[in-house]
Amino acid sequence: MVRVILLGAPGAGKGTQADAIEDKYGYKQISTGDLIRAEVSAKTEIGLKVKAIMEKGELVSDDIVIELLKNRLKQDDTVGGYIMDGFPRNRHQAEELSRMEADREVVIYLEVNEDVVIQRLLSRLTCSVCGAIFNLLSDTPKQAGKCDECGGTLIQRADDNEETIRNRIRVYKEQTQPVIDYYLEKGHEGSFHQIDASKPVDVIFAEIEGALR
Ligand code: AMP
């Protein structure tokens, strides 16, 4: 079973590339952000607890996220392989993930500068039904406000506003960037791939295909 780990700042393109990898290779995309958003919209006990934290752009506690992830991995659609999108977000989560079995682990770091991600996130639209991602500047939906894939309504995520975006980037620098060193120290050189994520989506995907070979 293959585990692909996508690292990179908010807006680096992890969700977009995870979608493309899932389509081509059949590995299942697992976004911890989506798992948490599902709890928030279902107003579960966990959802009510984490809503405000998420809206501020802070990290939800490790215990909660790890439990959501472990439950998700119990479903058998991940046995052929899965893609981690948004996890690990700190060193402790990375250590926890290493304890979960995988035959092969490929780490892909989507590297992009801060100005690019702020622009991307401010113009991002997400389908409220299937989670597909669009962008008002570079990847406009065919029909305004409607998802090309499922016809669902496109929304701006509650945390895609400038203040929260800046906080998410700060949190990323402080807590998530050290995860890159974790994988380098762990001896992941052979399966650690840094990709310039300011390039067009299909160019980045071609480089990911090279990394997955
Ligand atoms: P994302 O959809 O990956 O941008 O995540 C949206 C928000 O969900 C983040 O800003 C955090 O509040 C929360 N979140 C997602 N993944 C994690 C994680 N691995 N650890 C802690 N919080 C997370």
Short mmCIF file of C-alpha atoms and ligand atoms in Angstrom, two decimals:
data_model
loop_
_atom_site.label_atom_id
_atom_site.label_comp_id
_atom_site.label_asym_id
_atom_site.label_seq_id
_atom_site.Cartn_x
_atom_site.Cartn_y
_atom_site.Cartn_z
CA MET A 1 0.00 0.00 0.00
CA VAL A 2 1.35 3.37 -1.05
CA ARG A 3 1.08 6.49 1.09
CA VAL A 4 1.62 9.78 -0.70
CA ILE A 5 2.17 12.74 1.63
CA LEU A 6 1.54 16.18 0.14
CA LEU A 7 3.26 18.97 2.07
CA GLY A 8 3.02 22.68 1.38
CA ALA A 9 1.47 25.93 2.58
CA PRO A 10 -2.27 26.53 2.42
CA GLY A 11 -2.98 27.30 -1.24
CA ALA A 12 0.09 25.45 -2.55
CA GLY A 13 -2.23 23.16 -4.53
CA LYS A 14 -2.36 20.05 -2.33
CA GLY A 15 -6.11 19.52 -2.83
CA THR A 16 -5.96 20.08 -6.59
CA GLN A 17 -3.05 17.68 -7.02
CA ALA A 18 -4.55 15.10 -4.65
CA ASP A 19 -7.66 15.07 -6.86
CA ALA A 20 -5.56 14.50 -9.95
CA ILE A 21 -3.51 11.73 -8.29
CA GLU A 22 -6.71 10.03 -7.13
CA ASP A 23 -8.15 10.15 -10.68
CA LYS A 24 -5.06 8.68 -12.28
CA TYR A 25 -3.76 6.19 -9.71
CA GLY A 26 -6.87 5.37 -7.69
CA TYR A 27 -5.17 6.26 -4.39
CA LYS A 28 -7.74 7.78 -2.07
CA GLN A 29 -7.45 11.46 -1.15
CA ILE A 30 -7.71 12.01 2.58
CA SER A 31 -8.00 15.65 3.57
CA THR A 32 -8.08 16.19 7.32
CA GLY A 33 -9.52 19.66 6.60
CA ASP A 34 -12.48 17.97 4.83
CA LEU A 35 -12.89 15.50 7.71
CA ILE A 36 -13.04 18.40 10.17
CA ARG A 37 -15.38 20.48 7.95
CA ALA A 38 -17.74 17.48 7.77
CA GLU A 39 -17.87 17.40 11.58
CA VAL A 40 -18.53 21.15 11.68
CA SER A 41 -21.38 21.00 9.17
CA ALA A 42 -22.94 17.96 10.87
CA LYS A 43 -22.70 19.91 14.17
CA THR A 44 -21.27 16.90 16.01
CA GLU A 45 -19.72 17.30 19.45
CA ILE A 46 -16.28 17.49 17.82
CA GLY A 47 -17.57 19.89 15.17
CA LEU A 48 -18.96 22.33 17.73
CA LYS A 49 -15.70 22.19 19.67
CA VAL A 50 -13.42 22.96 16.71
CA LYS A 51 -15.48 25.37 14.57
CA ALA A 52 -14.05 28.58 16.05
CA ILE A 53 -10.48 27.23 16.02
CA MET A 54 -10.76 26.37 12.35
CA GLU A 55 -12.31 29.71 11.46
CA LYS A 56 -9.38 31.49 13.11
CA GLY A 57 -6.93 29.41 11.11
CA GLU A 58 -5.39 27.72 14.15
CA LEU A 59 -4.64 24.01 14.31
CA VAL A 60 -7.24 21.70 15.77
CA SER A 61 -5.80 19.56 18.59
CA ASP A 62 -3.70 16.57 17.59
CA ASP A 63 -5.89 14.11 19.52
CA ILE A 64 -8.99 15.08 17.58
CA VAL A 65 -7.37 15.10 14.16
CA ILE A 66 -5.54 11.82 14.72
CA GLU A 67 -8.72 10.13 15.86
CA LEU A 68 -10.62 11.39 12.79
CA LEU A 69 -7.80 10.17 10.56
CA LYS A 70 -7.56 6.73 12.17
CA ASN A 71 -11.31 6.25 11.82
CA ARG A 72 -11.15 7.28 8.18
CA LEU A 73 -8.32 4.82 7.49
CA LYS A 74 -10.47 1.95 8.78
CA GLN A 75 -12.57 2.19 5.62
CA ASP A 76 -11.33 -0.28 3.04
CA ASP A 77 -11.20 2.19 0.14
CA THR A 78 -7.70 3.13 1.32
CA VAL A 79 -6.14 -0.35 1.07
CA GLY A 80 -4.80 0.30 -2.45
CA GLY A 81 -3.09 3.47 -1.32
CA TYR A 82 -3.96 6.94 -0.07
CA ILE A 83 -2.90 10.55 -0.33
CA MET A 84 -2.48 12.68 2.76
CA ASP A 85 -3.70 16.22 2.09
CA GLY A 86 -3.24 18.53 5.09
CA PHE A 87 -1.69 15.97 7.44
CA PRO A 88 0.82 15.96 9.12
CA ARG A 89 0.68 19.61 10.20
CA ASN A 90 3.30 19.37 12.97
CA ARG A 91 6.09 17.09 14.12
CA HIS A 92 3.97 15.09 16.53
CA GLN A 93 1.47 14.28 13.78
CA ALA A 94 4.35 13.23 11.51
CA GLU A 95 5.63 10.84 14.18
CA GLU A 96 2.14 9.40 14.63
CA LEU A 97 1.77 8.90 10.89
CA SER A 98 5.09 7.06 10.75
CA ARG A 99 3.67 4.53 13.18
CA MET A 100 0.85 3.73 10.75
CA GLU A 101 1.91 1.02 8.35
CA ALA A 102 2.66 1.63 4.66
CA ASP A 103 4.71 -0.39 2.14
CA ARG A 104 5.95 2.69 0.36
CA GLU A 105 5.84 6.34 1.38
CA VAL A 106 6.41 9.18 -1.08
CA VAL A 107 6.72 12.71 0.28
CA ILE A 108 5.99 15.56 -2.10
CA TYR A 109 6.66 19.12 -1.02
CA LEU A 110 4.83 21.75 -3.07
CA GLU A 111 6.92 24.86 -2.62
CA VAL A 112 5.44 28.27 -3.37
CA ASN A 113 5.90 31.82 -2.09
CA GLU A 114 3.56 33.65 0.24
CA ASP A 115 2.21 36.24 -2.24
CA VAL A 116 1.12 33.53 -4.64
CA VAL A 117 -0.78 31.58 -1.98
CA ILE A 118 -2.57 34.66 -0.65
CA GLN A 119 -3.80 35.52 -4.17
CA ARG A 120 -4.83 31.92 -4.81
CA LEU A 121 -6.76 31.55 -1.58
CA LEU A 122 -8.55 34.89 -1.95
CA SER A 123 -9.83 33.82 -5.37
CA ARG A 124 -10.53 30.17 -4.51
CA LEU A 125 -14.02 28.72 -4.76
CA THR A 126 -14.89 25.29 -3.38
CA CYS A 127 -17.87 23.12 -4.29
CA SER A 128 -20.13 22.77 -1.26
CA VAL A 129 -21.19 19.30 -2.43
CA CYS A 130 -18.15 17.44 -3.86
CA GLY A 131 -15.28 19.65 -2.68
CA ALA A 132 -13.92 20.35 -6.19
CA ILE A 133 -11.70 23.43 -6.27
CA PHE A 134 -11.97 26.36 -8.70
CA ASN A 135 -10.23 29.67 -8.96
CA LEU A 136 -11.71 32.93 -10.19
CA LEU A 137 -8.39 33.95 -11.76
CA SER A 138 -7.04 30.78 -13.31
CA ASP A 139 -9.64 28.01 -13.29
CA THR A 140 -13.07 29.57 -13.63
CA PRO A 141 -16.17 27.36 -13.51
CA LYS A 142 -18.07 27.05 -16.83
CA GLN A 143 -21.20 28.43 -15.22
CA ALA A 144 -20.74 31.11 -12.55
CA GLY A 145 -21.28 29.80 -9.03
CA LYS A 146 -21.84 26.17 -10.15
CA CYS A 147 -19.52 23.19 -9.95
CA ASP A 148 -18.48 21.77 -13.38
CA GLU A 149 -18.33 18.27 -11.95
CA CYS A 150 -21.54 17.90 -9.94
CA GLY A 151 -23.52 21.13 -10.40
CA GLY A 152 -23.22 21.92 -6.66
CA THR A 153 -23.09 25.50 -5.41
CA LEU A 154 -19.61 27.03 -5.21
CA ILE A 155 -18.75 28.79 -1.98
CA GLN A 156 -15.85 30.67 -0.50
CA ARG A 157 -14.52 28.75 2.51
CA ALA A 158 -15.07 30.53 5.83
CA ASP A 159 -11.29 30.55 6.41
CA ASP A 160 -10.42 31.94 2.96
CA ASN A 161 -10.50 35.59 4.08
CA GLU A 162 -7.40 37.74 4.29
CA GLU A 163 -7.08 37.87 8.08
CA THR A 164 -7.46 34.12 8.52
CA ILE A 165 -5.24 33.39 5.53
CA ARG A 166 -2.41 35.41 7.12
CA ASN A 167 -2.85 33.48 10.36
CA ARG A 168 -2.87 30.14 8.53
CA ILE A 169 0.40 31.08 6.85
CA ARG A 170 1.93 32.06 10.20
CA VAL A 171 0.80 28.77 11.75
CA TYR A 172 2.18 26.93 8.73
CA LYS A 173 5.61 28.55 9.10
CA GLU A 174 5.80 27.93 12.84
CA GLN A 175 4.37 24.44 13.09
CA THR A 176 4.22 22.76 9.70
CA GLN A 177 7.48 23.76 8.04
CA PRO A 178 9.47 21.73 10.64
CA VAL A 179 7.72 18.64 9.24
CA ILE A 180 9.85 19.05 6.09
CA ASP A 181 13.01 18.70 8.20
CA TYR A 182 11.47 15.71 9.95
CA TYR A 183 11.21 13.82 6.65
CA LEU A 184 14.67 14.89 5.55
CA GLU A 185 16.18 13.79 8.88
CA LYS A 186 14.26 10.54 8.76
CA GLY A 187 16.25 9.61 5.68
CA HIS A 188 13.49 10.15 3.18
CA GLU A 189 15.91 11.55 0.58
CA GLY A 190 14.97 8.88 -1.94
CA SER A 191 11.28 9.56 -1.68
CA PHE A 192 11.32 13.29 -0.87
CA HIS A 193 10.50 15.45 -3.87
CA GLN A 194 10.43 19.23 -3.84
CA ILE A 195 8.37 20.74 -6.64
CA ASP A 196 8.00 24.39 -7.67
CA ALA A 197 4.27 24.83 -7.11
CA SER A 198 4.02 28.26 -8.73
CA LYS A 199 3.95 26.44 -12.10
CA PRO A 200 0.73 25.52 -13.94
CA VAL A 201 -1.31 22.64 -12.48
CA ASP A 202 -0.52 20.18 -15.31
CA VAL A 203 3.23 20.87 -15.15
CA ILE A 204 3.21 20.18 -11.40
CA PHE A 205 1.21 17.00 -11.97
CA ALA A 206 3.72 15.76 -14.55
CA GLU A 207 6.48 16.19 -11.95
CA ILE A 208 4.39 14.32 -9.38
CA GLU A 209 3.98 11.46 -11.86
CA GLY A 210 7.76 11.33 -12.11
CA ALA A 211 8.03 11.12 -8.33
CA LEU A 212 5.49 8.30 -8.15
CA ARG A 213 7.27 6.16 -10.74
P1 AMP B 1 -7.19 22.63 5.11
O1 AMP B 1 -8.48 22.22 4.48
O2 AMP B 1 -6.13 21.55 5.01
O3 AMP B 1 -6.70 23.96 4.64
O4 AMP B 1 -7.48 22.78 6.67
C1 AMP B 1 -8.39 23.74 7.16
C2 AMP B 1 -8.26 23.89 8.66
O5 AMP B 1 -8.58 22.63 9.27
C3 AMP B 1 -6.89 24.24 9.18
O6 AMP B 1 -6.64 25.63 9.14
C4 AMP B 1 -6.98 23.71 10.61
O7 AMP B 1 -7.78 24.54 11.42
C5 AMP B 1 -7.75 22.41 10.41
N1 AMP B 1 -6.86 21.26 10.10
C6 AMP B 1 -6.79 20.55 8.95
N2 AMP B 1 -5.88 19.57 9.02
C7 AMP B 1 -5.35 19.66 10.26
C8 AMP B 1 -4.33 18.94 10.95
N3 AMP B 1 -3.66 17.93 10.37
N4 AMP B 1 -4.05 19.32 12.23
C9 AMP B 1 -4.70 20.33 12.83
N5 AMP B 1 -5.66 21.06 12.24
C10 AMP B 1 -5.98 20.75 10.95
#
